[in-house]
Amino acid sequence: MWDAPEGDRYDVVIAGGAMMGSSTAWWLSELAPELSVLVLDRDPSFEFASTTRTNSCMRQQFSSELNVRLSRFAAEFVQDLPRFLREDWAPRLRVQSFGYLYLAADEGSAEMLRANAEVQRRCGAATELLTPGQIAERYPFYELDDVALGSINLVNEGCWDGQAVLDAWRRSARGRGAEFARGVVTGIETAGGRVTAALLEDGTRIACGTLVNAVGPRAAALARMVGTELPVAPRKRWTWVFHAETPLDRPLPLTVDPSGVHVRELGGGTYQAGGHPEDDPDVDPDDFAPRDGLFEDHVWPALARRIPLFERIRVTHEWIGHYAYNRFDRNAVAGPHPDVPNFLFLNGFSGHGLQHAPAMGRGTAEWIAHGGYRTLDLSPFHYDRIPEGRPIVERAVI
């Protein structure tokens, strides 16, 4: 199933077979079934991929309108998967809408929540702003003496089965003729300002009409092969699953604490927390080493400070994943390279890539099939904003 490529030329080669690459391949099978598509990945098990080491959550509480709309489409897509895929076997999925609750500790942060909520509501999101008293009435287990304002949305914000969608995209795309193969692009051949071939680690040359960069945290290395510096790098994100000695008396929304720690309900007295240290350096894409004391010194104190019942907890699982972090503005980089137009970016999602994969894969496929976007206009994410110094800063990055 994931052997070496069968052919030596394809209309589209997608480097990276996880969420973004598989979404693009599926949408190409829908919008341009006449195109031959090859999806390459270094590790078909996806053991260390950002896709499989994510918390698989979805939210609409972003600061930029385009990100809100991307998430709103994702909720529609995930919850109506059989209709979109047109496959009898497609699973019926739901977003487990426990909601996200952002807490602001000062007036400046509260004003940002108000501005973000205005953007979100304009796009149709059901965001509510809550005073500390209103939060306490709904969730009396919080300690709120340092909270100025909260923001919550209980509609299509929560957990979903990202693995099921990934598997469905691959199965459907493969059934329509897309090829998924093991391979690592280590070189790119160009001529006349266009990509002509991808050169693989084993020496194979694959000619192509379009090359899509969907390799997640490794995106910068692939971009350098066409002479471009892409400000995207891996950054570590930790997740802990813990059991509380005294469970909360009601479901816990995914709470984004001012400390940077976040925590949510798993069920049965079990919860999931995430975070990272204050120093947040770029790391090697193969670096998944733990950090001693991070939970005990930073995460646990923040949890117990916000929810005193979490003073007595026991960690049962821990893992580390990578954000493909865009240092420029924490937003996606998409669309064509300005000087090599058949090299397409699909990178730098800074932690919100899984939930944006349905719309970003669709947009990338539209660009390949039609030469432009037919649904959401993704041009604000194009690479040219980076050398031109036009950041679109996403403020709501966890």
CSV table of C-alpha atoms in Angstrom, one decimal, residues 115-371:
chain,number,residue,atom,x,y,z
A,115,ALA,CA,-12.5,42.3,19.4
A,116,ASN,CA,-12.1,38.6,18.6
A,117,ALA,CA,-15.7,37.9,19.6
A,118,GLU,CA,-16.9,40.6,17.2
A,119,VAL,CA,-15.0,39.0,14.3
A,120,GLN,CA,-16.3,35.5,15.3
A,121,ARG,CA,-19.9,36.6,15.5
A,122,ARG,CA,-19.8,38.4,12.2
A,123,CYS,CA,-18.8,35.1,10.7
A,124,GLY,CA,-21.7,33.3,12.4
A,125,ALA,CA,-20.0,31.8,15.4
A,126,ALA,CA,-21.9,31.5,18.7
A,127,THR,CA,-19.3,33.2,20.9
A,128,GLU,CA,-20.5,34.6,24.2
A,129,LEU,CA,-18.6,37.0,26.5
A,130,LEU,CA,-18.9,36.2,30.2
A,131,THR,CA,-18.1,38.2,33.3
A,132,PRO,CA,-16.4,36.5,36.2
A,133,GLY,CA,-19.8,36.2,37.9
A,134,GLN,CA,-21.4,34.6,34.9
A,135,ILE,CA,-18.5,32.1,34.7
A,136,ALA,CA,-18.8,31.3,38.4
A,137,GLU,CA,-22.5,30.7,38.0
A,138,ARG,CA,-22.0,28.2,35.1
A,139,TYR,CA,-18.7,26.6,36.4
A,140,PRO,CA,-18.4,27.2,40.2
A,141,PHE,CA,-15.2,25.1,40.4
A,142,TYR,CA,-13.0,27.9,39.0
A,143,GLU,CA,-10.9,30.3,41.0
A,144,LEU,CA,-11.6,33.7,39.3
A,145,ASP,CA,-10.0,36.4,41.5
A,146,ASP,CA,-7.6,37.4,38.7
A,147,VAL,CA,-10.0,37.0,35.8
A,148,ALA,CA,-11.4,40.1,34.0
A,149,LEU,CA,-13.5,38.4,31.2
A,150,GLY,CA,-14.2,35.1,29.6
A,151,SER,CA,-15.1,34.1,26.0
A,152,ILE,CA,-16.9,30.8,25.3
A,153,ASN,CA,-18.6,29.1,22.3
A,154,LEU,CA,-20.4,25.8,22.9
A,155,VAL,CA,-21.4,25.3,19.2
A,156,ASN,CA,-19.1,23.2,17.1
A,157,GLU,CA,-16.1,23.7,19.4
A,158,GLY,CA,-14.6,20.7,20.9
A,159,CYS,CA,-13.0,17.3,20.0
A,160,TRP,CA,-13.5,15.3,16.8
A,161,ASP,CA,-12.0,12.2,15.2
A,162,GLY,CA,-9.3,13.6,13.0
A,163,GLN,CA,-7.8,10.1,12.4
A,164,ALA,CA,-11.2,8.9,11.0
A,165,VAL,CA,-11.2,11.8,8.5
A,166,LEU,CA,-7.6,11.2,7.5
A,167,ASP,CA,-8.3,7.5,6.9
A,168,ALA,CA,-11.4,8.3,4.9
A,169,TRP,CA,-9.6,10.8,2.7
A,170,ARG,CA,-6.9,8.4,1.9
A,171,ARG,CA,-9.2,5.5,1.3
A,172,SER,CA,-11.5,7.5,-1.0
A,173,ALA,CA,-8.7,9.2,-2.9
A,174,ARG,CA,-6.9,5.9,-3.4
A,175,GLY,CA,-10.1,4.4,-4.7
A,176,ARG,CA,-10.3,7.2,-7.3
A,177,GLY,CA,-6.8,6.7,-8.5
A,178,ALA,CA,-4.5,8.7,-6.3
A,179,GLU,CA,-1.3,6.9,-5.4
A,180,PHE,CA,0.2,7.0,-1.9
A,181,ALA,CA,3.9,5.9,-1.6
A,182,ARG,CA,6.8,6.0,0.7
A,183,GLY,CA,9.4,8.6,-0.2
A,184,VAL,CA,11.3,11.6,1.0
A,185,VAL,CA,12.0,14.6,-1.3
A,186,THR,CA,15.6,15.5,-0.9
A,187,GLY,CA,16.0,17.7,-4.1
A,188,ILE,CA,13.9,19.6,-6.5
A,189,GLU,CA,14.8,20.0,-10.2
A,190,THR,CA,13.7,23.3,-11.9
A,191,ALA,CA,13.9,24.7,-15.4
A,192,GLY,CA,12.5,28.0,-16.8
A,193,GLY,CA,11.3,29.1,-13.3
A,194,ARG,CA,9.2,26.0,-12.8
A,195,VAL,CA,9.6,22.7,-10.9
A,196,THR,CA,10.2,19.9,-13.3
A,197,ALA,CA,10.9,17.0,-10.9
A,198,ALA,CA,11.1,15.8,-7.3
A,199,LEU,CA,14.3,13.9,-6.5
A,200,LEU,CA,13.9,11.3,-3.8
A,201,GLU,CA,16.2,10.1,-1.1
A,202,ASP,CA,16.7,6.7,-2.8
A,203,GLY,CA,17.8,8.4,-6.1
A,204,THR,CA,14.4,8.2,-7.8
A,205,ARG,CA,13.4,11.1,-10.1
A,206,ILE,CA,9.7,11.9,-10.3
A,207,ALA,CA,8.7,14.4,-13.0
A,208,CYS,CA,5.7,16.5,-12.0
A,209,GLY,CA,3.5,19.4,-13.2
A,210,THR,CA,2.9,20.7,-9.7
A,211,LEU,CA,4.7,20.1,-6.4
A,212,VAL,CA,2.9,20.8,-3.1
A,213,ASN,CA,4.8,21.4,0.1
A,214,ALA,CA,2.7,19.7,2.8
A,215,VAL,CA,5.5,18.3,5.0
A,216,GLY,CA,4.4,20.1,8.2
A,217,PRO,CA,7.3,21.0,10.6
A,218,ARG,CA,9.9,20.1,7.9
A,219,ALA,CA,8.5,22.7,5.4
A,220,ALA,CA,11.4,25.1,5.6
A,221,ALA,CA,13.9,22.5,4.3
A,222,LEU,CA,11.7,21.7,1.3
A,223,ALA,CA,11.3,25.4,0.5
A,224,ARG,CA,15.0,25.9,0.5
A,225,MET,CA,15.2,23.5,-2.4
A,226,VAL,CA,13.7,26.2,-4.5
A,227,GLY,CA,15.8,28.9,-3.0
A,228,THR,CA,13.3,30.3,-0.5
A,229,GLU,CA,13.5,30.9,3.3
A,230,LEU,CA,10.2,29.9,4.9
A,231,PRO,CA,9.9,31.1,8.6
A,232,VAL,CA,8.3,27.8,9.7
A,233,ALA,CA,9.9,25.5,12.3
A,234,PRO,CA,9.0,22.7,14.7
A,235,ARG,CA,8.1,23.8,18.2
A,236,LYS,CA,7.3,21.3,21.0
A,237,ARG,CA,3.9,21.0,22.6
A,238,TRP,CA,3.3,18.7,25.6
A,239,THR,CA,0.1,16.9,26.4
A,240,TRP,CA,-0.7,15.2,29.8
A,241,VAL,CA,-3.7,13.0,30.6
A,242,PHE,CA,-4.5,12.9,34.3
A,243,HIS,CA,-7.0,11.5,36.7
A,244,ALA,CA,-8.5,13.8,39.4
A,245,GLU,CA,-9.1,12.3,42.9
A,246,THR,CA,-12.2,14.5,43.1
A,247,PRO,CA,-13.8,14.9,39.6
A,248,LEU,CA,-15.6,18.0,38.7
A,249,ASP,CA,-19.4,17.9,39.0
A,250,ARG,CA,-20.0,19.0,35.4
A,251,PRO,CA,-18.2,18.9,32.0
A,252,LEU,CA,-15.1,21.0,31.8
A,253,PRO,CA,-14.8,23.2,28.6
A,254,LEU,CA,-11.3,23.4,27.1
A,255,THR,CA,-10.1,26.2,29.4
A,256,VAL,CA,-7.4,28.4,28.0
A,257,ASP,CA,-5.7,29.9,31.1
A,258,PRO,CA,-3.8,33.2,31.1
A,259,SER,CA,-0.7,31.1,32.1
A,260,GLY,CA,-0.7,29.5,28.7
A,261,VAL,CA,-1.8,26.1,30.1
A,262,HIS,CA,-5.0,24.6,28.7
A,263,VAL,CA,-7.2,21.8,30.1
A,264,ARG,CA,-10.3,19.9,29.1
A,265,GLU,CA,-12.7,17.1,30.0
A,266,LEU,CA,-12.0,13.5,28.8
A,267,GLY,CA,-14.7,11.9,30.9
A,268,GLY,CA,-14.9,9.6,33.9
A,269,GLY,CA,-12.8,11.9,36.1
A,270,THR,CA,-10.1,12.0,33.5
A,271,TYR,CA,-8.8,15.3,32.0
A,272,GLN,CA,-6.2,16.4,29.4
A,273,ALA,CA,-3.9,19.3,29.8
A,274,GLY,CA,-1.4,20.9,27.4
A,275,GLY,CA,1.2,23.5,27.4
A,276,HIS,CA,4.8,24.5,26.8
A,277,PRO,CA,7.6,26.2,28.7
A,278,GLU,CA,8.0,30.0,28.7
A,279,ASP,CA,11.1,29.6,26.5
A,280,ASP,CA,9.7,28.2,23.3
A,281,PRO,CA,12.6,27.6,20.9
A,282,ASP,CA,12.6,26.1,17.4
A,283,VAL,CA,13.7,22.5,17.6
A,284,ASP,CA,14.9,19.8,15.3
A,285,PRO,CA,12.0,17.9,13.6
A,286,ASP,CA,13.2,14.7,15.2
A,287,ASP,CA,13.5,16.1,18.7
A,288,PHE,CA,10.7,14.7,21.0
A,289,ALA,CA,12.8,14.6,24.1
A,290,PRO,CA,10.9,15.2,27.4
A,291,ARG,CA,11.7,18.1,29.7
A,292,ASP,CA,12.1,17.3,33.4
A,293,GLY,CA,10.0,19.3,35.8
A,294,LEU,CA,7.7,21.0,33.2
A,295,PHE,CA,4.5,19.5,34.6
A,296,GLU,CA,5.4,19.8,38.2
A,297,ASP,CA,6.9,23.3,38.1
A,298,HIS,CA,4.6,25.0,35.5
A,299,VAL,CA,1.6,23.1,34.5
A,300,TRP,CA,0.3,21.6,37.7
A,301,PRO,CA,0.6,24.8,39.7
A,302,ALA,CA,-1.4,26.6,37.0
A,303,LEU,CA,-4.1,23.9,37.0
A,304,ALA,CA,-4.4,23.9,40.8
A,305,ARG,CA,-4.5,27.7,40.9
A,306,ARG,CA,-7.4,27.9,38.5
A,307,ILE,CA,-9.3,24.7,39.6
A,308,PRO,CA,-8.4,23.9,43.3
A,309,LEU,CA,-9.9,20.4,42.9
A,310,PHE,CA,-6.9,19.7,40.6
A,311,GLU,CA,-4.5,19.9,43.5
A,312,ARG,CA,-4.8,16.1,43.8
A,313,ILE,CA,-4.3,14.5,40.4
A,314,ARG,CA,-2.3,11.6,38.9
A,315,VAL,CA,-0.8,11.8,35.5
A,316,THR,CA,-1.4,8.6,33.4
A,317,HIS,CA,-0.1,9.5,30.0
A,318,GLU,CA,2.2,12.1,28.4
A,319,TRP,CA,3.3,12.8,24.8
A,320,ILE,CA,5.0,15.5,22.8
A,321,GLY,CA,4.0,16.8,19.4
A,322,HIS,CA,5.2,19.6,17.1
A,323,TYR,CA,3.6,22.7,15.9
A,324,ALA,CA,4.6,23.8,12.4
A,325,TYR,CA,5.1,27.3,13.9
A,326,ASN,CA,5.1,30.3,11.6
A,327,ARG,CA,7.4,32.8,13.3
A,328,PHE,CA,6.3,35.6,10.9
A,329,ASP,CA,2.6,35.9,11.9
A,330,ARG,CA,1.4,32.5,13.2
A,331,ASN,CA,-0.8,32.0,10.2
A,332,ALA,CA,-0.8,29.6,7.3
A,333,VAL,CA,1.4,30.0,4.2
A,334,ALA,CA,-0.5,28.8,1.2
A,335,GLY,CA,-0.7,29.2,-2.6
A,336,PRO,CA,1.9,29.5,-5.3
A,337,HIS,CA,5.6,30.5,-4.9
A,338,PRO,CA,5.9,34.0,-6.5
A,339,ASP,CA,8.9,32.9,-8.6
A,340,VAL,CA,8.2,29.2,-9.0
A,341,PRO,CA,4.4,29.2,-9.6
A,342,ASN,CA,4.0,25.4,-9.7
A,343,PHE,CA,5.6,25.0,-6.2
A,344,LEU,CA,2.7,25.4,-3.8
A,345,PHE,CA,2.9,26.1,0.0
A,346,LEU,CA,0.6,24.4,2.5
A,347,ASN,CA,2.5,25.2,5.7
A,348,GLY,CA,2.9,27.0,9.0
A,349,PHE,CA,-0.5,26.5,10.6
A,350,SER,CA,1.0,27.0,14.1
A,351,GLY,CA,-1.3,24.5,15.8
A,352,HIS,CA,-4.6,24.9,14.0
A,353,GLY,CA,-3.8,22.8,10.9
A,354,LEU,CA,-5.8,19.7,11.7
A,355,GLN,CA,-9.1,21.7,11.9
A,356,HIS,CA,-8.3,23.8,8.8
A,357,ALA,CA,-7.3,20.8,6.6
A,358,PRO,CA,-10.7,20.4,5.0
A,359,ALA,CA,-10.8,24.0,3.6
A,360,MET,CA,-7.1,24.4,3.0
A,361,GLY,CA,-6.9,21.1,1.0
A,362,ARG,CA,-10.0,22.2,-1.0
A,363,GLY,CA,-8.4,25.6,-1.7
A,364,THR,CA,-5.1,24.1,-2.8
A,365,ALA,CA,-7.0,21.7,-5.1
A,366,GLU,CA,-9.0,24.6,-6.5
A,367,TRP,CA,-5.8,26.5,-7.3
A,368,ILE,CA,-4.3,23.5,-9.1
A,369,ALA,CA,-7.5,22.6,-11.0
A,370,HIS,CA,-8.8,26.0,-11.8
A,371,GLY,CA,-5.9,28.4,-11.4
